[in-house]
mmCIF file of C-alpha atoms in Angstrom:
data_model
loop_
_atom_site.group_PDB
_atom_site.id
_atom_site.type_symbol
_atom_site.label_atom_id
_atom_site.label_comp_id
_atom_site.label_asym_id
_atom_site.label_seq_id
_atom_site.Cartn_x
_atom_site.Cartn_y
_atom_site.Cartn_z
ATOM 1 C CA UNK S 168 8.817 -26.824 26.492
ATOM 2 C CA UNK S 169 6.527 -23.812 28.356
ATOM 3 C CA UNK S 170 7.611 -20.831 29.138
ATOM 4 C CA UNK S 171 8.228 -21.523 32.836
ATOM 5 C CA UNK S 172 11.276 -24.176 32.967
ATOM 6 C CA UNK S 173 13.254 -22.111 31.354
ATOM 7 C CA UNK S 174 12.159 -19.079 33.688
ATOM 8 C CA UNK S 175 13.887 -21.307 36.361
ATOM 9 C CA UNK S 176 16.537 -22.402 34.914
ATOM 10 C CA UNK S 177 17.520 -18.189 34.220
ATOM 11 C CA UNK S 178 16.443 -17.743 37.784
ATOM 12 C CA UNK S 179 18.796 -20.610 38.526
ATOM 13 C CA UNK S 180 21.892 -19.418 37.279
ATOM 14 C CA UNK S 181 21.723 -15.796 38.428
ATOM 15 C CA UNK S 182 20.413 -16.669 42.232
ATOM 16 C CA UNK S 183 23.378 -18.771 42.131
ATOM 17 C CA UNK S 184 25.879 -16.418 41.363
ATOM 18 C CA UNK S 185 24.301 -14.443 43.994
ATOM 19 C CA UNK S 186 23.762 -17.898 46.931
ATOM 20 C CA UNK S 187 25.130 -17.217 50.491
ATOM 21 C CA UNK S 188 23.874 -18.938 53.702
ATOM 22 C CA UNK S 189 20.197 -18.638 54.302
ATOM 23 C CA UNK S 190 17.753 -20.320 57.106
ATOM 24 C CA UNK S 191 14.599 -21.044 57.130
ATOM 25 C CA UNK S 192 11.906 -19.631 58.911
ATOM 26 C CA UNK S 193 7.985 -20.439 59.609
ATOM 27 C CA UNK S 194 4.915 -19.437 60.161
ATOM 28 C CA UNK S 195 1.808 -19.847 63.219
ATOM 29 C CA UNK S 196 1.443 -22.838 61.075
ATOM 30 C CA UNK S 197 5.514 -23.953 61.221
ATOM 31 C CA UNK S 198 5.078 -24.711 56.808
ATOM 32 C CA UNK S 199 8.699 -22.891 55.332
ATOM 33 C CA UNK S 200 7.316 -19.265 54.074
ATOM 34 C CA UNK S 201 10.958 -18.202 52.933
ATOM 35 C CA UNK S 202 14.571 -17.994 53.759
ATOM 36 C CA UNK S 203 16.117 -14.961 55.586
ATOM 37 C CA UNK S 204 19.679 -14.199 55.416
ATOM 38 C CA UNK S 205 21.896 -14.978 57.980
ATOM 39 C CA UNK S 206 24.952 -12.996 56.431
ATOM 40 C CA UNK S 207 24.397 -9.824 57.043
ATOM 41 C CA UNK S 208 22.618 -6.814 55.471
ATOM 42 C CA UNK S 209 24.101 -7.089 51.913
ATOM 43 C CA UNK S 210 22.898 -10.719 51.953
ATOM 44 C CA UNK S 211 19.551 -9.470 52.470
ATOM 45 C CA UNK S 212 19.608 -7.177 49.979
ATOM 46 C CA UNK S 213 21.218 -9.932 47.239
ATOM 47 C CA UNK S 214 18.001 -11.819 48.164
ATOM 48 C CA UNK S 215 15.823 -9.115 47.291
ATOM 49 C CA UNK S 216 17.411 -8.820 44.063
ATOM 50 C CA UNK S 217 16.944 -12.195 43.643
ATOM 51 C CA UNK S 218 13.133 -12.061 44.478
ATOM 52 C CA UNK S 219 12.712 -8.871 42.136
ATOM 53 C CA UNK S 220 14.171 -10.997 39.039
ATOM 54 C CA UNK S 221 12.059 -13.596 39.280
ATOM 55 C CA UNK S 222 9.004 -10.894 39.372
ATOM 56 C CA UNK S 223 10.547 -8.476 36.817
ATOM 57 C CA UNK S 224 10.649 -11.933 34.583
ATOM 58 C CA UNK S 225 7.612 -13.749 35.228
ATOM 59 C CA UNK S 226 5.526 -12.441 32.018
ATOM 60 C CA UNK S 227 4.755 -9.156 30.625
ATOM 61 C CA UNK S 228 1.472 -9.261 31.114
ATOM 62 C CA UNK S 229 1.298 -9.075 34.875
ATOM 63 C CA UNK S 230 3.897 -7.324 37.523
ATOM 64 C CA UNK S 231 3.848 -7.096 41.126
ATOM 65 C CA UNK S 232 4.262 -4.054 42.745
ATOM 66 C CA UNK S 233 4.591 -3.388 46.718
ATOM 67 C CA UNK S 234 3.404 -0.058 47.945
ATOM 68 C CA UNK S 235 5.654 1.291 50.485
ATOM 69 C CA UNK S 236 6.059 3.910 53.534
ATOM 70 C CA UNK S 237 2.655 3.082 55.928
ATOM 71 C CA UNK S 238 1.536 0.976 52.927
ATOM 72 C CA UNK S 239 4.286 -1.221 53.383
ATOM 73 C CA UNK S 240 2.865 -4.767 53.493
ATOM 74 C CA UNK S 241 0.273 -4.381 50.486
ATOM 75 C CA UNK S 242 1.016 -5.704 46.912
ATOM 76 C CA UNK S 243 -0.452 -4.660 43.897
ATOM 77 C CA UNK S 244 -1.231 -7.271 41.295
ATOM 78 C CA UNK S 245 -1.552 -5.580 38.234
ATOM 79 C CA UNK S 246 -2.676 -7.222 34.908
ATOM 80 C CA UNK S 247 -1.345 -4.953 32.190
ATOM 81 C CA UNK S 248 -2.408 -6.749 28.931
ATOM 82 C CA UNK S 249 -4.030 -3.670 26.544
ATOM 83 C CA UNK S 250 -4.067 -5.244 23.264
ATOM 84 C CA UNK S 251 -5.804 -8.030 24.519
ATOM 85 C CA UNK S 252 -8.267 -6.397 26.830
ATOM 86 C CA UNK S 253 -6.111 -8.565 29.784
ATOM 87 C CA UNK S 254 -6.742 -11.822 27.889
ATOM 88 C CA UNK S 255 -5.659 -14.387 30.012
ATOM 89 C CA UNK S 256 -2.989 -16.488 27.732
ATOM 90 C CA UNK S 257 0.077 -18.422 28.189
ATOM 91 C CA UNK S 258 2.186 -15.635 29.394
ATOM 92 C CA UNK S 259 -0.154 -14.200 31.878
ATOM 93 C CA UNK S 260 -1.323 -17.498 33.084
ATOM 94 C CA UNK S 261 3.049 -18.319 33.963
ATOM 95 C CA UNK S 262 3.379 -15.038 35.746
ATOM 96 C CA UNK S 263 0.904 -14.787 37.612
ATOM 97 C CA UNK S 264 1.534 -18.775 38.832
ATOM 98 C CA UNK S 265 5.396 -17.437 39.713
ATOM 99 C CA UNK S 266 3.981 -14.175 41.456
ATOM 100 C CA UNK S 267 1.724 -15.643 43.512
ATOM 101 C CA UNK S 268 4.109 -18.435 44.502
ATOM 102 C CA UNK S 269 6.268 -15.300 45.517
ATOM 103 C CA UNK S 270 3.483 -13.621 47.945
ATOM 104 C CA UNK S 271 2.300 -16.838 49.611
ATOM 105 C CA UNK S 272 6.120 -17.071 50.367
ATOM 106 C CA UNK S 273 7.236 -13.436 51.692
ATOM 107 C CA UNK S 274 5.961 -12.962 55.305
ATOM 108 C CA UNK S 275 5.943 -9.233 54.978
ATOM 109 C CA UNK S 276 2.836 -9.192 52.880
ATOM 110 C CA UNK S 277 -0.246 -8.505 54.810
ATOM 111 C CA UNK S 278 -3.137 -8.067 51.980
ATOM 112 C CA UNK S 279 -2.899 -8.212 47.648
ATOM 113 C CA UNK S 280 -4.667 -6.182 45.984
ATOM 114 C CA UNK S 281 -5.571 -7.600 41.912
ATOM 115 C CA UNK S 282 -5.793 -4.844 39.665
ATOM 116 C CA UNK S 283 -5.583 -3.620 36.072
ATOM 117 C CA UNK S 284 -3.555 -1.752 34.513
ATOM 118 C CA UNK S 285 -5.842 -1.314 31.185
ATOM 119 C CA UNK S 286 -8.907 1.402 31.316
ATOM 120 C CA UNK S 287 -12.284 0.164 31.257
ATOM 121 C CA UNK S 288 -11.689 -3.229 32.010
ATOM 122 C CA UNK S 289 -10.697 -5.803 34.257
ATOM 123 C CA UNK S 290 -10.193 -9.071 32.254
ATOM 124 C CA UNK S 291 -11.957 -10.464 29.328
ATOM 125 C CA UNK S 292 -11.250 -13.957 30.208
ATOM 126 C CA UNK S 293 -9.332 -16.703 28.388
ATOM 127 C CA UNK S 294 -7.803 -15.888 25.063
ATOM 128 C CA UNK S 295 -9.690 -17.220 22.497
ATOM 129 C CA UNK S 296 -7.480 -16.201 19.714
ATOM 130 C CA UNK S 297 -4.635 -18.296 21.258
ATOM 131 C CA UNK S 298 -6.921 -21.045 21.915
ATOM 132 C CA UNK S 299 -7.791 -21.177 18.630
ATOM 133 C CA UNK S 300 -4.369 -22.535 18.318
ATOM 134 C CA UNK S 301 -4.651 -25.273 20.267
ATOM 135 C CA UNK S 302 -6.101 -28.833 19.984
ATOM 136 C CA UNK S 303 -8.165 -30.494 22.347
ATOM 137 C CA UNK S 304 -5.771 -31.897 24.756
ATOM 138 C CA UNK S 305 -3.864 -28.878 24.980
ATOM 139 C CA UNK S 306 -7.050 -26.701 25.746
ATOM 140 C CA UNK S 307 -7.901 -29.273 28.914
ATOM 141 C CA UNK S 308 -3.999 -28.976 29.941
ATOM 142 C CA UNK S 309 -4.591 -24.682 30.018
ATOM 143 C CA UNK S 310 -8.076 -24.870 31.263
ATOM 144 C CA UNK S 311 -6.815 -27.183 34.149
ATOM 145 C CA UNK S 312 -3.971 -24.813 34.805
ATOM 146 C CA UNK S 313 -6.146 -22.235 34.984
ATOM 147 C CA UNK S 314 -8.562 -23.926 37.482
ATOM 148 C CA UNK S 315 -5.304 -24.871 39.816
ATOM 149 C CA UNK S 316 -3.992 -21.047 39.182
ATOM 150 C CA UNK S 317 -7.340 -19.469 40.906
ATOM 151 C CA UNK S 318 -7.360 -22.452 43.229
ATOM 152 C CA UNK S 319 -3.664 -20.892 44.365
ATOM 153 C CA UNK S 320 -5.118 -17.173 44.156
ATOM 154 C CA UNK S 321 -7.788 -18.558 46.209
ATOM 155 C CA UNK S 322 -6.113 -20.265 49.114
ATOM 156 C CA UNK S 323 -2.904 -17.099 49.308
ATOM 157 C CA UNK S 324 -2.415 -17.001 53.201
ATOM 158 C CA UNK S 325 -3.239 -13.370 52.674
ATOM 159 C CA UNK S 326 -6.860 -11.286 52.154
ATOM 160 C CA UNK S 327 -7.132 -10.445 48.825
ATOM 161 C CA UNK S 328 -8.742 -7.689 47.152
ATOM 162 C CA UNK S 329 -10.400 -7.598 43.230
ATOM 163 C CA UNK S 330 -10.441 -4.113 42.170
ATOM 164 C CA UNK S 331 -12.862 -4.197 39.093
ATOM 165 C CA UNK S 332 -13.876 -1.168 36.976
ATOM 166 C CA UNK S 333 -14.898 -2.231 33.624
ATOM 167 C CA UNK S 334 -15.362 -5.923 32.090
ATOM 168 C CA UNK S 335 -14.792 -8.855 34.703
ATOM 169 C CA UNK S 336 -16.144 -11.831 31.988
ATOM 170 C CA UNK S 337 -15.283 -15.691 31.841
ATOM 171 C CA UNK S 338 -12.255 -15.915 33.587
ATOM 172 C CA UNK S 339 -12.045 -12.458 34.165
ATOM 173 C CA UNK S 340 -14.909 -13.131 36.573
ATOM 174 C CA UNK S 341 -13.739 -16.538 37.773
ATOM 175 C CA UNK S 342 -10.450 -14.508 38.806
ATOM 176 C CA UNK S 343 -12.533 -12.526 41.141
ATOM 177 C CA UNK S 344 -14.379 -14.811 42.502
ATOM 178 C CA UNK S 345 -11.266 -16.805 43.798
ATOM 179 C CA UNK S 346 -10.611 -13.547 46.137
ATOM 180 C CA UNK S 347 -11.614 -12.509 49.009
ATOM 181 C CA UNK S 348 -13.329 -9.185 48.705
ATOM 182 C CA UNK S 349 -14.575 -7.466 45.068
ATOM 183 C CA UNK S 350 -14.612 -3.725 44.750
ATOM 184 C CA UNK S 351 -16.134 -2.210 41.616
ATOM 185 C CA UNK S 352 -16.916 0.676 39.573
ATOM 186 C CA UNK S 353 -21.052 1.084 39.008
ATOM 187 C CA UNK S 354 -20.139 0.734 35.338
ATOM 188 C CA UNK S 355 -18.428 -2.765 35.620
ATOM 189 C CA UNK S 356 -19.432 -5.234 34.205
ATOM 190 C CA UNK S 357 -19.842 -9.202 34.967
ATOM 191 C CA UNK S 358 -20.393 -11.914 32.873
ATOM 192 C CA UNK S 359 -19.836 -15.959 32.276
ATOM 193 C CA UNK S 360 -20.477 -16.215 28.786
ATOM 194 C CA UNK S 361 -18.812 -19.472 28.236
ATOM 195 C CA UNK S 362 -22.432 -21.425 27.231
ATOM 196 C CA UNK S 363 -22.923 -19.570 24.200
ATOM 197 C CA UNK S 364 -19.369 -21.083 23.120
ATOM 198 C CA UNK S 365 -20.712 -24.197 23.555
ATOM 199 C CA UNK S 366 -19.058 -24.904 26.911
ATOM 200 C CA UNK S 367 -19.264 -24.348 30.476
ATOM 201 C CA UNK S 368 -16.835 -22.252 33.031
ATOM 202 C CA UNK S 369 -14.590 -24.642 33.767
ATOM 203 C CA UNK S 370 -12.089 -22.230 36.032
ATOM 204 C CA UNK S 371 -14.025 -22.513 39.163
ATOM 205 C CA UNK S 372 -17.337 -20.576 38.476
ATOM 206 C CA UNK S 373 -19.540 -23.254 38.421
ATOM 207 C CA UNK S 374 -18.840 -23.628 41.646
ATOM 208 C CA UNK S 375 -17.813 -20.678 43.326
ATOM 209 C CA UNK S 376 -20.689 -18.358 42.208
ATOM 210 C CA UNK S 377 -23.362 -20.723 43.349
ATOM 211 C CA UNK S 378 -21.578 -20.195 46.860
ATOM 212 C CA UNK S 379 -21.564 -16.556 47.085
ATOM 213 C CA UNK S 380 -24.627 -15.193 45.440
ATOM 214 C CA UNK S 381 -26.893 -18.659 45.552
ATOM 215 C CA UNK S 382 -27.938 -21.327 42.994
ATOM 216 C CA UNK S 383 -30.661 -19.735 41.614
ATOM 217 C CA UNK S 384 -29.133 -17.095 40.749
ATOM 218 C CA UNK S 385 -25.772 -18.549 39.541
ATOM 219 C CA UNK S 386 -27.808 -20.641 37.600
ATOM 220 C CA UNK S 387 -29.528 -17.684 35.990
ATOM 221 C CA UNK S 388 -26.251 -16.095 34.914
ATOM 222 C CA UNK S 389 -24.467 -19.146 33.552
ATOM 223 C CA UNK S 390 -27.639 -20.507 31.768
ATOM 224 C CA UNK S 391 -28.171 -17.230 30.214
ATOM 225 C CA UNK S 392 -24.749 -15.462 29.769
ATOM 226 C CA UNK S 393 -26.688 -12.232 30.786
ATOM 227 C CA UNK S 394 -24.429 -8.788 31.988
ATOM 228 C CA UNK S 395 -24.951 -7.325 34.679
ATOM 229 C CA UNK S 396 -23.555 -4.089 36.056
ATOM 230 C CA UNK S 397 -22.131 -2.628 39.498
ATOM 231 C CA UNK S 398 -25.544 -1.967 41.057
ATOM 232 C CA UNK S 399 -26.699 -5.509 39.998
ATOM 233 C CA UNK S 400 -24.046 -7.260 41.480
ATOM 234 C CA UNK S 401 -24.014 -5.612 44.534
ATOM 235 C CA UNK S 402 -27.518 -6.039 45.056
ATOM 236 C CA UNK S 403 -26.921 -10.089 44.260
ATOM 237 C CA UNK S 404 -24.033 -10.378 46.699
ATOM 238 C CA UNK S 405 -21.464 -10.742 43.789
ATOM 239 C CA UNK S 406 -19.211 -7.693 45.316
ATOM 240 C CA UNK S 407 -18.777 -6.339 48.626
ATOM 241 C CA UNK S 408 -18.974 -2.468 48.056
ATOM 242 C CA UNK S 409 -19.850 -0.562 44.336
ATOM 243 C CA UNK S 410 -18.677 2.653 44.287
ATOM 244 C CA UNK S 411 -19.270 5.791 41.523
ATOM 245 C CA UNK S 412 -17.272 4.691 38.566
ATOM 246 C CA UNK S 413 -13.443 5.419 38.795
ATOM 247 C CA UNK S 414 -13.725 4.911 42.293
ATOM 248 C CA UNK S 415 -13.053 1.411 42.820
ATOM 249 C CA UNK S 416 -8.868 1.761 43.285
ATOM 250 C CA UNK S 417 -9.257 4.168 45.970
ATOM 251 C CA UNK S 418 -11.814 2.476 47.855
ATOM 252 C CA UNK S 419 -9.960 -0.792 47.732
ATOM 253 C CA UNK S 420 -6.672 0.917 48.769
ATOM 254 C CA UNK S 421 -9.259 1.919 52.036
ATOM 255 C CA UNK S 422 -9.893 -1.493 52.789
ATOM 256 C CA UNK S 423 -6.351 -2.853 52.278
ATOM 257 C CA UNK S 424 -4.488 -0.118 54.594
ATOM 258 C CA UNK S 425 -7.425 -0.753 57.442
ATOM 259 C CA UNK S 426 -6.750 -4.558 57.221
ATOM 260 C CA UNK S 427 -2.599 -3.944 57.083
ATOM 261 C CA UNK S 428 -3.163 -2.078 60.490
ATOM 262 C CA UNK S 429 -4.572 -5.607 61.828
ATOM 263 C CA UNK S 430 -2.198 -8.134 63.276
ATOM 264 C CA UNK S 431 -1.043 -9.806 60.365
ATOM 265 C CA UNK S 432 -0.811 -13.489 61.982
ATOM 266 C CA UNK S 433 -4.472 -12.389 63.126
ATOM 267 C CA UNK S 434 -5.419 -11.933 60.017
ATOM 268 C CA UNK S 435 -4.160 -14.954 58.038
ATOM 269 C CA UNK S 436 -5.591 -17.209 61.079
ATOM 270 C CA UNK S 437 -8.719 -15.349 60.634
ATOM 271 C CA UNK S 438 -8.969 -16.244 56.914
ATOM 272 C CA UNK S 439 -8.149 -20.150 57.555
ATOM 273 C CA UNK S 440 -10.739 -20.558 60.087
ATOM 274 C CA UNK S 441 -13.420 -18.880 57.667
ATOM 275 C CA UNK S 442 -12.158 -20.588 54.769
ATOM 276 C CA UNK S 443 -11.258 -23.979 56.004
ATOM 277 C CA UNK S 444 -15.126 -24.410 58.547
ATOM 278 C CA UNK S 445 -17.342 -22.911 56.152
ATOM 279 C CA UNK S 446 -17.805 -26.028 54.498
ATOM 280 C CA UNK S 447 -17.950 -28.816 57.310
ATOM 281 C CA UNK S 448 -20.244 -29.575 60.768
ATOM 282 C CA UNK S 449 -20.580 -26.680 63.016
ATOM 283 C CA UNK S 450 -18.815 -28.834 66.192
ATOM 284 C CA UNK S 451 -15.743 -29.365 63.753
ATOM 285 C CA UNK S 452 -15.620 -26.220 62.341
ATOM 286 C CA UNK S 453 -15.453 -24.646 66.013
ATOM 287 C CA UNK S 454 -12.593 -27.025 66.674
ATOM 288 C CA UNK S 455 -10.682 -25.251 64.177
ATOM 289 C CA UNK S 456 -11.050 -22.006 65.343
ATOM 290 C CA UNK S 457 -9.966 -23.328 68.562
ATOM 291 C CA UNK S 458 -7.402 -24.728 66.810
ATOM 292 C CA UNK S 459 -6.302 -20.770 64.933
ATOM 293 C CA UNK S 460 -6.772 -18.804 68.224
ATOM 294 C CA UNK S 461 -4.736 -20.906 69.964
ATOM 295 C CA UNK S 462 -1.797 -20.599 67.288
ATOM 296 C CA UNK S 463 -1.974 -16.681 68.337
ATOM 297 C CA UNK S 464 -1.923 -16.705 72.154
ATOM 298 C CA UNK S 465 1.957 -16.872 72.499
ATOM 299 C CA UNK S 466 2.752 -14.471 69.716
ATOM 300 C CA UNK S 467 4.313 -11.305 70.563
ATOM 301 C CA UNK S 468 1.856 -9.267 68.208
ATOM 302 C CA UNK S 469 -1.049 -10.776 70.896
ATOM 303 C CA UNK S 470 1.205 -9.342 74.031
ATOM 304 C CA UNK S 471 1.784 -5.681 71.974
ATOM 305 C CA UNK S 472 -2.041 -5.610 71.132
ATOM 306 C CA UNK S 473 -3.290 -5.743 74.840
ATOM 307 C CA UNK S 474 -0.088 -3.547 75.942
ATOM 308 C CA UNK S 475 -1.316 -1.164 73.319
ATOM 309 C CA UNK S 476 -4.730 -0.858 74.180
ATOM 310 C CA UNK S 477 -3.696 -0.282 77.838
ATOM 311 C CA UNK S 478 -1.663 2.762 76.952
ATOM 312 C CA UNK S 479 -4.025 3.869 74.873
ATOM 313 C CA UNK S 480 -1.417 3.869 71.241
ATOM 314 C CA UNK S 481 -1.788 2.424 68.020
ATOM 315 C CA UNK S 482 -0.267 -1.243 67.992
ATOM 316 C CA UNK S 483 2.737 -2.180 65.993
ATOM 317 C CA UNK S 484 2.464 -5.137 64.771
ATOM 318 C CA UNK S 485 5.581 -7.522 63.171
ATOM 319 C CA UNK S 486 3.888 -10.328 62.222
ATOM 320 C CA UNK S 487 5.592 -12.519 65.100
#
């Protein structure tokens, strides 16, 4: 049995000691996003407790942190995996499944930031020492969960950020690709060297670097394995800004508090009409951006924008 059944079952037992009335609430989109207490204060609080368990247990490899005071609203991501040079194995792969479960769930997070926690690197991919452990059918079952695990990091109602100093190879790289923005150092460096093992990226990256820096190219780096650095992936289109090594955090941090600022319903209908029309016919692609502006126009962040603007103040924004 993995490690992640009996993660709920311990998550079982102590929410339950813990259980008092809770409702449901929604999103522009009316899908459940969490429960709220309807008990009172302390109730809220035993929820939180709740929700920082199931974080505080998910894996060692990977925490969640959520930045606080004007910051509130971004979450750090952190892989924190030394030994292994963030390795993605078994335990990472759980946790990070369970943590980003948690953020497409909690309403008050505007914009996740993935980071490391390890110098010099960002994540050097699958394990191969633990998949050296594994027969065949057991390497399709991690390599699928893998896939479906970026798919999920991918399609987080939230922007995401990759903040990359160091090695992004394999799945390191397939990791960032499945966000929304990449930040890196000018001494990062990219790879997919999965060829020269004999196989193929199998995480997404046959598919999702073609889209964002073009097939040629894509082809180029997959065929070949090659490195490249900061400079050369910004000048490909792999990352949005490279910045003097070190750098990368901060800069991130930059564009994470400027899109917190934004109306945060704004900003996840924003990401769903990119996301969901960039792939289909122009006429139906428009129809879903009618579709996402009009999910906004009777939100009380739309009234407190214009009534903000008229006064001249900085909006505050609550997400409703």
């Amino acid at each position: 049995m993995g490690p992640l059944p009996a993660i709920a079952r311990s998550l079982g037992h102590h929410c339950g000691r813990i259980r008092k009335p809770y409702s449901q609430f929604y999103d522009v989109d009316g899908f459940t996003t969490g429960l709220i207490s309807i008990s009172g204060n302390s109730n809220q609080w035993q929820k939180q407790s709740c929700r920082s368990l199931i974080l505080q247990s998910a894996s060692e490899s990977v925490r969640m942190e959520r930045l606080s005071g004007s910051d509130s609203g971004i979450i750090e991501v952190k892989l924190d995996r030394p030994g292994a040079r963030n390795a993605i194995g078994k335990d990472m792969l759980s946790g990070l499944q369970l943590i980003l479960d948690a953020i497409n769930k909690d309403t008050s997070t505007n914009v996740a930031m993935i980071c490391s926690s390890v110098p010099r690197v960002f994540c050097a991919g699958a394990d191969l020492k633990e998949r050296k452990t594994m027969n065949a059918s057991e390497v399709q079952f991690f390599v699928n969960s893998l896939r479906s695990t970026f798919s999920s990091l991918e399609a987080l109602h939230v922007p995401t950020i990759a903040v990359i100093e160091g090695a992004a190879l394999g799945g390191g790289l397939e990791m960032a690709l499945s966000c929304d923005l990449r930040i890196c150092g000018e001494e990062a460096v990219f790879s997919m060297p999965e060829t020269g093992l004999a196989i193929i990226p199998g995480a997404g990256g046959t598919q999702r670097l073609p889209r964002l820096v073009g097939i040629s190219v894509a082809k180029e780096l997959i065929f070949t394995g090659r490195k490249i650095n900061g400079r050369d992936a910004i000048s490909t289109g792999l990352v949005n800004c490279c910045v003097p090594a070190g750098g990368a955090y901060q800069r991130a941090l930059e564009i994470a508090r400027d899109i917190n600022q934004k109306g945060p319903l704004a900003i996840r209908m924003a990401k769903r009409a990119i996301d969901g029309g960039i792939d289909i016919e122009l006429p139906s692609a428009l129809e879903l951006e009618e579709e996402c502006y009009e999910k906004l126009l009777n939100t009380q962040d739309r009234l407190e924008g214009l009534a903000a603007f008229a006064e001249k103040r900085k909006p505050v924004y609550k997400g409703e």
